[in-house]
Structure formats: C-alpha cells, structure tokens
Amino acid sequence: DPEAYQTVFDAALAADERIEPRDWLPDAYRASLIRQMAQHAHSEIIGMQPEANWITRAPSLRRKAILMAKVQDEAGHGLYLYSAAETLGTSREELLDKLHSGRQKYSSIFNYPTLTWADVGAIGWLVDGAAITNQVPLCRCSYGPYARAMVRICKEESFHQRQGYELLLTLSRGTPAQHAMAQDAVDRWWWPSLMMFGPPDDASAHSAQSMAWKIKRHSNDELRQRFVDICVPQAEALGLTLPDPDLKWNEDRGHYDFGPIDWEEFREVLRGNGPCNAQRMSQRRRAHEEGAWVREAAAAYAAKHGKAEA
Ligand code: 3HC
C-alpha cells in the first residue's frame, strides 16, 4: 500500500533518520538524488582538468606531489559518488553517457581556465573552500550513502583547501610579481566561486523540495553568505584583496554585505558558453574513449575469474 510506505518515509524524515537503499522511497526523491549526486560526481571528474594542467609545470617537487595527490583525490571523490549514486538503481555507464551527451551538468566553476600557477592556489582556497562549505551540511543529508560519502570527502577536501591557502600565502609574501600573480588569480576566481552555490534562493528550482527531503540543509544564499563571511578575514590574512568594492561588514546583519553577482554570466556558462566548456567536454569524451580498453580488460578479467576476485 503506497500510502503506508509514504507515511513510513515521511516519519523517518521527520525523525531525522537515514533513508537507506533498501528502504522504500518516492520516485521523485530517487530521481532528485540521482540528479544531484551524479552532477556532484561529474564535477569531481571534470574538476581534475583545470588543475592537471599545472602538474607538469609545478615550481617544485613538493608542489608537484601535493597537486598530484589532490587531483587523484578528486578522481576518488568522483568514483565514490558514482558508487553512492548506483545504490539508487542507476549505473556509472548511464550517468557518464548523460554527461557526455549534455543531459547532465557539472559545476560551472570548472569552465574557467587556469592561466597561471597561482590559479592552483586560488582553486584550493576558494573552490575547495566553497565545496567544503557546501559539503559539510551534506554529511547530514537524509540519504545514507550520500551522507557517508561526504564525511570522507570533507576530510580530504580540508587538505585541498589548506594547501591552496598555503600556496597563495607563499606567493603573496614573495616578490612583487608573485604577489601580483596571486592577486590576479583571486580576482578571476572570486565571483565564479560564489556561483558554485547555485542561483539565488528565489530562482532555485529544487531548493524547497530538496530542503523538505532534508537533502539540502541550508539554502543556496545562506551557504554563499557563510562562505563570504569565512573568506573576508582569510583574504586579509593572505594580504590579498577580494574584487568586490561593496564588501562591507554589516553589524545589524552580523554578516558581510557584498556586491551583485553576474547571473547572466552564470546562465551563459550553464548554457555551455563559458570560457572552457567545449574544451572540458571534448577532453572528457576523449579520455572516456581512450579508456575503453581498460574497461573492456577489467570486464573480461571479471568474466573469466568471477566478479569477486576482480
Ligand atoms: N553549476 C552548474 N549547475 C548548477 C550550479 C552550478 N554552480 N548551481 C546550480 N546548478 C543547476 C542545478 O543542478 C539545477 O539544474 P538541474 O535541475 O539540471 O540539476 C539548476 O541549476 C537549479 O539550481 P538549484 O539550486 O535549484 O539546484 P540544487 O538544489 O541542486 O542546488 C547545488 C545546486 C547547490 C549545486 C546542489 O546541487 C548541491 O549541493 N550539489 C552537491 C555539491 C556539488 O555538486 N558541488 C560541486 C562543486 S565542485 C566539487 O565539489 C569538487 C571539489 O572537489 C572542488
């Protein structure tokens, strides 16, 4: 009796219990989780490209090792999230096919170019910092496999954010040219990082339902504000400025006021017209094609030796 199942589901949500793969759950809840988890995974995988661009050109062995570890982590986060999404009855193949055919998205932030080494620091500090602000509440998401995946991902994300901050601090305290390079990177990555949190609440298609299902625990604007409040003092500690003349502490609100976001730019990037959309997608499709032999070999091995051993 679907009515009874819905009642049990609603009671579990109300009691802040975890919904697990074997539980009955509404089709719309399943579909929205697959949508969000798949796009989260796609973001991790595409997000490897901007940073990988600098692995061969890192300024020291130490920086190279850190960056390689971070890019490998992002791949792992992607695979972790695809596995969590598969518990909802979809498959990695199906999700990747949707990414490659443009039927599923990845985060807008990865459609911007990494023009200098300082971009690696700006991405760690701002992009991974925004990801942490968004992902910590997801550790309390109602769907068990997603929430548990977030716990481990958040731990690794803190290292990503820390290394980026430290990289920028080194440059900021370096020669004037190094300071200028760090400032230029922050100037280019600040506003796109704020767009990672999604459209304004009054333009968010999924927020109300997502919050009713306790998937989204805070609104897009709430997390965006939390991120701004965290970054302003950090920028001061870095000796760098943020490219927003309207940034100002508002005693009444207990938050920083900040300037308007260019939502037309956001919509253009989501339409596929960002600086690097075409390049990111062609690189992703090429990697998938070039990796076909690995998938075929693994499948052949599994067929020959039985799944368990593979
Ligand atoms: N880039 C691309 N698409 C975006 C977006 C962005 N920055 N912000 C919103 N959108 C899309 C949504 O996916 C939705 O489109 P869809 O219906 O086709 O999925 C539409 O815009 C409307 O936005 P909503 O606010 O209604 O959608 P959500 O309720 O899903 O909120 C979200 C958007 C806050 C991104 C939410 O999906 C979320 O929290 N996702 C999980 C976190 C995530 O995906 N982070 C990616 C950041 S990169 C990363 O984590 C890698 C790290 O290692 C650096």
Coordinates of C-alpha atoms and ligand atoms in Angstrom, one line a residue:
D1 CA 0.0 0.0 0.0
P2 CA 2.0 3.0 -1.3
E3 CA 0.1 5.3 1.2
A4 CA 1.6 3.3 4.1
Y5 CA 5.1 3.4 2.6
Q6 CA 4.9 7.2 2.2
T7 CA 3.8 7.6 5.8
V8 CA 6.8 5.5 7.0
F9 CA 9.1 7.5 4.7
D10 CA 7.7 10.8 6.0
A11 CA 8.0 9.7 9.6
A12 CA 11.7 8.6 9.1
L13 CA 12.5 12.1 7.6
A14 CA 10.7 13.8 10.5
A15 CA 12.7 11.8 13.0
D16 CA 15.9 12.8 11.1
E17 CA 16.5 9.1 10.4
R18 CA 18.7 8.0 7.5
I19 CA 17.0 6.6 4.4
E20 CA 18.9 3.6 3.1
P21 CA 19.0 1.9 -0.3
R22 CA 16.7 -1.0 0.8
D23 CA 14.1 1.4 2.2
W24 CA 11.0 2.3 0.1
L25 CA 11.5 5.9 -1.2
P26 CA 9.4 8.1 -3.5
D27 CA 10.4 8.1 -7.2
A28 CA 10.9 11.8 -7.1
Y29 CA 13.3 11.6 -4.2
R30 CA 15.3 9.0 -6.0
A31 CA 15.4 11.0 -9.2
S32 CA 16.5 14.2 -7.5
L33 CA 19.2 12.4 -5.6
I34 CA 20.5 10.7 -8.7
R35 CA 20.5 14.1 -10.4
Q36 CA 22.4 15.9 -7.6
M37 CA 24.8 13.0 -6.8
A38 CA 25.6 12.3 -10.5
Q39 CA 26.3 16.0 -11.1
H40 CA 28.4 16.2 -8.0
A41 CA 30.4 13.2 -9.3
H42 CA 30.7 14.7 -12.8
S43 CA 32.0 17.9 -11.1
E44 CA 34.8 16.0 -9.3
I45 CA 35.9 14.3 -12.5
I46 CA 35.8 17.4 -14.8
G47 CA 37.4 19.3 -11.9
M48 CA 40.6 17.3 -12.5
Q49 CA 41.3 19.0 -15.8
P50 CA 42.0 22.7 -14.7
E51 CA 44.5 21.6 -12.1
A52 CA 46.1 18.7 -14.0
N53 CA 47.0 21.5 -16.5
W54 CA 49.8 22.5 -14.0
I55 CA 51.1 19.2 -12.7
T56 CA 53.9 19.1 -15.2
R57 CA 54.8 22.7 -14.6
A58 CA 54.6 22.8 -10.8
P59 CA 57.5 25.0 -9.4
S60 CA 58.9 22.3 -7.1
L61 CA 58.8 18.6 -6.4
R62 CA 56.9 19.3 -3.2
R63 CA 54.2 21.3 -5.0
K64 CA 54.0 18.7 -7.8
A65 CA 53.5 15.9 -5.2
I66 CA 50.8 17.9 -3.4
L67 CA 48.9 18.7 -6.7
M68 CA 49.1 15.1 -7.9
A69 CA 47.7 13.9 -4.6
K70 CA 44.8 16.4 -4.9
V71 CA 43.9 15.5 -8.5
Q72 CA 44.0 11.8 -7.6
D73 CA 41.7 12.6 -4.6
E74 CA 39.2 14.3 -6.9
A75 CA 39.1 11.2 -9.1
G76 CA 38.4 9.1 -6.0
H77 CA 35.6 11.5 -4.9
G78 CA 34.0 11.1 -8.3
L79 CA 34.2 7.3 -8.1
Y80 CA 32.9 7.4 -4.5
L81 CA 29.9 9.5 -5.6
Y82 CA 29.1 7.3 -8.7
S83 CA 29.1 4.3 -6.4
A84 CA 26.8 6.1 -3.9
A85 CA 24.5 7.1 -6.9
E86 CA 24.4 3.4 -8.1
T87 CA 22.7 2.4 -4.8
L88 CA 19.7 4.3 -6.3
G89 CA 19.4 1.9 -9.2
T90 CA 21.4 3.7 -11.9
S91 CA 24.8 2.8 -13.4
R92 CA 28.0 4.7 -13.9
E93 CA 27.8 4.0 -17.6
E94 CA 24.4 5.6 -17.8
L95 CA 25.5 8.7 -15.8
L96 CA 28.6 9.2 -17.9
D97 CA 26.6 8.8 -21.0
K98 CA 24.3 11.6 -19.7
L99 CA 27.3 13.8 -19.0
H100 CA 28.8 13.2 -22.4
S101 CA 25.5 13.9 -24.2
G102 CA 24.9 17.1 -22.2
R103 CA 21.8 15.7 -20.4
Q104 CA 23.6 16.1 -17.0
K105 CA 25.7 19.0 -15.7
Y106 CA 28.9 19.6 -13.8
S107 CA 29.8 22.6 -11.7
S108 CA 30.1 25.9 -13.6
I109 CA 33.3 26.6 -11.8
F110 CA 35.4 24.2 -13.9
N111 CA 34.6 26.0 -17.1
Y112 CA 37.2 28.7 -16.3
P113 CA 40.8 28.5 -17.4
T114 CA 43.9 28.0 -15.1
L115 CA 46.1 30.7 -16.6
T116 CA 49.0 30.8 -14.0
W117 CA 50.4 28.7 -11.2
A118 CA 48.6 30.9 -8.7
D119 CA 45.3 29.6 -10.0
V120 CA 46.1 26.3 -8.3
G121 CA 46.2 28.2 -5.0
A122 CA 43.1 30.1 -5.8
I123 CA 41.2 26.9 -6.7
G124 CA 42.4 25.2 -3.5
W125 CA 41.5 28.2 -1.2
L126 CA 38.3 29.3 -2.9
V127 CA 36.8 26.4 -5.0
D128 CA 37.6 23.7 -2.5
G129 CA 36.7 26.1 0.3
A130 CA 33.3 26.7 -1.3
A131 CA 33.0 22.9 -1.8
I132 CA 33.6 22.3 1.9
T133 CA 31.0 25.0 2.9
N134 CA 28.5 23.2 0.7
Q135 CA 29.5 19.6 1.6
V136 CA 29.7 19.8 5.4
P137 CA 25.9 20.1 5.7
L138 CA 25.5 17.3 3.1
C139 CA 27.1 15.0 5.8
R140 CA 23.7 15.3 7.4
C141 CA 21.7 14.6 4.2
S142 CA 18.8 12.2 4.7
Y143 CA 20.1 9.6 2.1
G144 CA 22.6 7.4 4.0
P145 CA 25.1 6.6 1.2
Y146 CA 25.4 10.2 0.1
A147 CA 25.9 11.5 3.7
R148 CA 28.5 8.9 4.5
A149 CA 30.4 9.6 1.2
M150 CA 30.5 13.2 2.3
V151 CA 32.2 12.5 5.6
R152 CA 35.3 11.1 4.0
I153 CA 35.3 13.6 1.1
C154 CA 35.1 16.5 3.5
K155 CA 38.2 15.2 5.4
E156 CA 40.2 15.2 2.1
E157 CA 38.8 18.5 1.0
S158 CA 40.2 20.2 4.1
F159 CA 43.7 19.2 2.9
H160 CA 42.8 20.6 -0.6
Q161 CA 41.8 23.9 0.9
R162 CA 44.8 24.1 3.3
Q163 CA 47.3 23.5 0.5
G164 CA 45.7 26.2 -1.7
Y165 CA 45.7 28.7 1.1
E166 CA 49.4 28.0 1.9
L167 CA 50.4 28.2 -1.8
L168 CA 48.7 31.7 -2.0
L169 CA 50.3 32.8 1.2
T170 CA 53.8 31.9 -0.1
L171 CA 53.2 33.8 -3.3
S172 CA 51.6 36.8 -1.5
R173 CA 54.7 37.1 0.7
G174 CA 57.1 36.5 -2.3
T175 CA 58.3 39.0 -4.9
P176 CA 56.0 41.8 -6.1
A177 CA 55.5 39.8 -9.3
Q178 CA 54.5 36.7 -7.2
H179 CA 52.1 38.8 -5.1
A180 CA 50.6 40.3 -8.3
M181 CA 50.1 36.8 -9.7
A182 CA 48.3 35.6 -6.6
Q183 CA 46.1 38.8 -6.6
D184 CA 45.2 38.3 -10.3
A185 CA 44.2 34.7 -9.6
V186 CA 41.9 35.7 -6.7
D187 CA 40.4 38.5 -8.9
R188 CA 39.4 35.9 -11.5
W189 CA 38.2 33.1 -9.2
W190 CA 36.2 35.0 -6.6
W191 CA 32.9 35.6 -8.4
P192 CA 32.7 32.2 -10.2
S193 CA 33.3 30.6 -6.7
L194 CA 30.2 32.4 -5.4
M195 CA 28.2 31.0 -8.3
M196 CA 29.1 27.4 -7.2
F197 CA 26.4 27.7 -4.5
G198 CA 23.7 27.9 -7.2
P199 CA 21.2 30.5 -8.2
P200 CA 19.6 32.9 -5.7
D201 CA 17.0 31.2 -3.5
D202 CA 14.1 32.8 -5.3
A203 CA 15.4 31.4 -8.6
S204 CA 16.2 27.9 -7.3
A205 CA 14.0 25.2 -8.8
H206 CA 14.9 22.5 -6.4
S207 CA 15.7 24.1 -3.0
A208 CA 12.2 24.0 -1.4
Q209 CA 11.7 20.3 -2.2
S210 CA 15.3 19.4 -1.5
M211 CA 15.1 21.0 1.9
A212 CA 11.7 19.3 2.6
W213 CA 13.5 16.0 1.9
K214 CA 16.4 17.1 4.1
I215 CA 18.9 16.7 1.3
K216 CA 19.7 20.4 1.2
R217 CA 20.1 21.6 4.8
H218 CA 20.7 25.2 4.1
S219 CA 19.7 27.4 1.2
N220 CA 22.0 28.5 -1.7
D221 CA 22.1 32.1 -0.4
E222 CA 22.7 31.0 3.2
L223 CA 25.8 28.9 2.3
R224 CA 27.0 31.6 -0.1
Q225 CA 26.8 34.2 2.7
R226 CA 28.6 31.7 5.1
F227 CA 31.4 31.3 2.6
V228 CA 31.8 35.1 2.1
D229 CA 32.0 35.6 5.9
I230 CA 34.7 32.9 6.1
C231 CA 36.8 34.3 3.2
V232 CA 37.0 38.0 4.0
P233 CA 39.2 37.6 7.1
Q234 CA 41.2 34.9 5.3
A235 CA 41.9 37.3 2.4
E236 CA 43.1 39.9 4.9
A237 CA 45.5 37.2 6.5
L238 CA 46.7 36.4 3.0
G239 CA 47.4 40.1 2.3
L240 CA 45.2 39.9 -0.8
T241 CA 42.0 41.9 -1.6
L242 CA 38.7 40.5 -2.9
P243 CA 37.4 42.1 -6.2
D244 CA 34.2 43.5 -4.7
P245 CA 34.1 47.2 -3.7
D246 CA 30.7 46.6 -2.0
L247 CA 32.2 44.1 0.6
K248 CA 31.5 45.6 4.0
W249 CA 30.7 44.3 7.5
N250 CA 27.0 44.8 8.4
E251 CA 26.7 45.0 12.2
D252 CA 23.0 44.7 12.1
R253 CA 23.0 41.5 10.0
G254 CA 26.2 40.1 11.6
H255 CA 27.4 39.3 8.0
Y256 CA 29.4 40.9 5.3
D257 CA 27.3 42.7 2.6
F258 CA 28.6 42.0 -0.9
G259 CA 28.0 43.2 -4.4
P260 CA 25.7 41.8 -7.1
I261 CA 26.6 38.6 -8.8
D262 CA 26.5 38.5 -12.6
W263 CA 23.7 35.9 -13.1
E264 CA 23.8 36.4 -16.8
E265 CA 27.4 35.1 -16.8
F266 CA 26.2 32.1 -14.7
R267 CA 23.4 31.3 -17.1
E268 CA 25.7 31.6 -20.1
V269 CA 28.2 29.2 -18.5
L270 CA 25.3 26.7 -17.8
R271 CA 24.2 27.1 -21.4
G272 CA 27.7 25.8 -22.4
N273 CA 29.1 29.2 -23.4
G274 CA 31.8 29.6 -20.6
P275 CA 35.4 30.0 -21.5
C276 CA 36.3 26.3 -21.4
N277 CA 33.0 24.3 -21.7
A278 CA 33.9 22.9 -25.2
Q279 CA 37.4 22.0 -24.2
R280 CA 36.4 20.3 -20.9
M281 CA 33.8 18.2 -22.7
S282 CA 36.0 17.2 -25.6
Q283 CA 38.8 16.2 -23.2
R284 CA 36.3 14.2 -21.1
R285 CA 34.9 12.3 -24.1
R286 CA 38.4 11.7 -25.4
A287 CA 39.5 10.3 -22.0
H288 CA 36.5 8.1 -22.0
E289 CA 37.2 6.7 -25.5
E290 CA 40.9 6.2 -24.8
G291 CA 40.0 4.4 -21.5
A292 CA 37.6 1.9 -23.2
W293 CA 40.3 -0.8 -23.4
V294 CA 40.8 -0.6 -19.6
R295 CA 37.1 -1.1 -19.0
E296 CA 37.0 -4.0 -21.5
A297 CA 40.0 -5.7 -20.0
A298 CA 38.6 -5.4 -16.4
A299 CA 35.2 -6.8 -17.7
A300 CA 37.0 -9.7 -19.4
Y301 CA 39.0 -10.4 -16.3
A302 CA 35.9 -10.3 -14.1
A303 CA 34.1 -12.7 -16.5
K304 CA 37.0 -15.1 -16.6
H305 CA 37.8 -15.0 -12.8
G306 CA 34.4 -14.3 -11.4
K307 CA 33.3 -10.9 -10.1
A308 CA 34.5 -11.4 -6.5
E309 CA 38.2 -11.5 -7.4
A310 CA 38.2 -8.6 -9.8
Ligands
3HC1 N1 27.0 24.8 -11.8 C1 26.2 24.0 -12.6 N2 24.9 23.8 -12.4 C2 24.4 24.4 -11.3 C3 25.1 25.2 -10.4 C4 26.5 25.4 -10.7 N3 27.3 26.1 -9.9 N4 24.3 25.7 -9.4 C5 23.1 25.2 -9.7 N5 23.1 24.4 -10.9 C6 22.0 23.8 -11.5 C7 21.3 22.7 -10.7 O1 22.0 21.5 -10.9 C8 19.9 22.8 -11.3 O2 19.9 22.2 -12.6 P1 19.4 20.7 -12.8 O3 17.9 20.7 -12.5 O4 19.7 20.4 -14.3 O5 20.2 19.8 -11.9 C9 19.7 24.3 -11.5 O6 21.0 24.8 -11.7 C10 18.9 25.0 -10.5 O7 19.7 25.0 -9.3 P2 19.0 24.6 -7.9 O8 19.6 25.5 -6.8 O9 17.5 24.5 -8.0 O10 19.6 23.1 -7.8 P3 20.1 22.3 -6.4 O11 19.0 22.3 -5.4 O12 20.5 21.0 -6.9 O13 21.3 23.2 -5.9 C11 23.7 22.8 -5.7 C12 22.5 23.3 -6.6 C13 23.8 23.7 -4.5 C14 25.0 22.8 -6.6 C15 23.4 21.3 -5.3 O14 23.1 20.6 -6.4 C16 24.5 20.7 -4.5 O15 24.7 21.0 -3.3 N6 25.2 19.8 -5.1 C17 26.2 19.0 -4.5 C18 27.5 19.8 -4.4 C19 28.2 19.9 -5.8 O16 27.7 19.4 -6.8 N7 29.3 20.6 -5.8 C20 30.0 20.8 -7.0 C21 31.2 21.7 -6.6 S1 32.7 21.1 -7.2 C22 33.2 20.0 -6.2 O17 32.5 19.6 -5.2 C23 34.6 19.4 -6.4 C24 35.5 19.9 -5.3 O18 36.4 18.8 -5.1 C25 36.2 21.1 -5.7

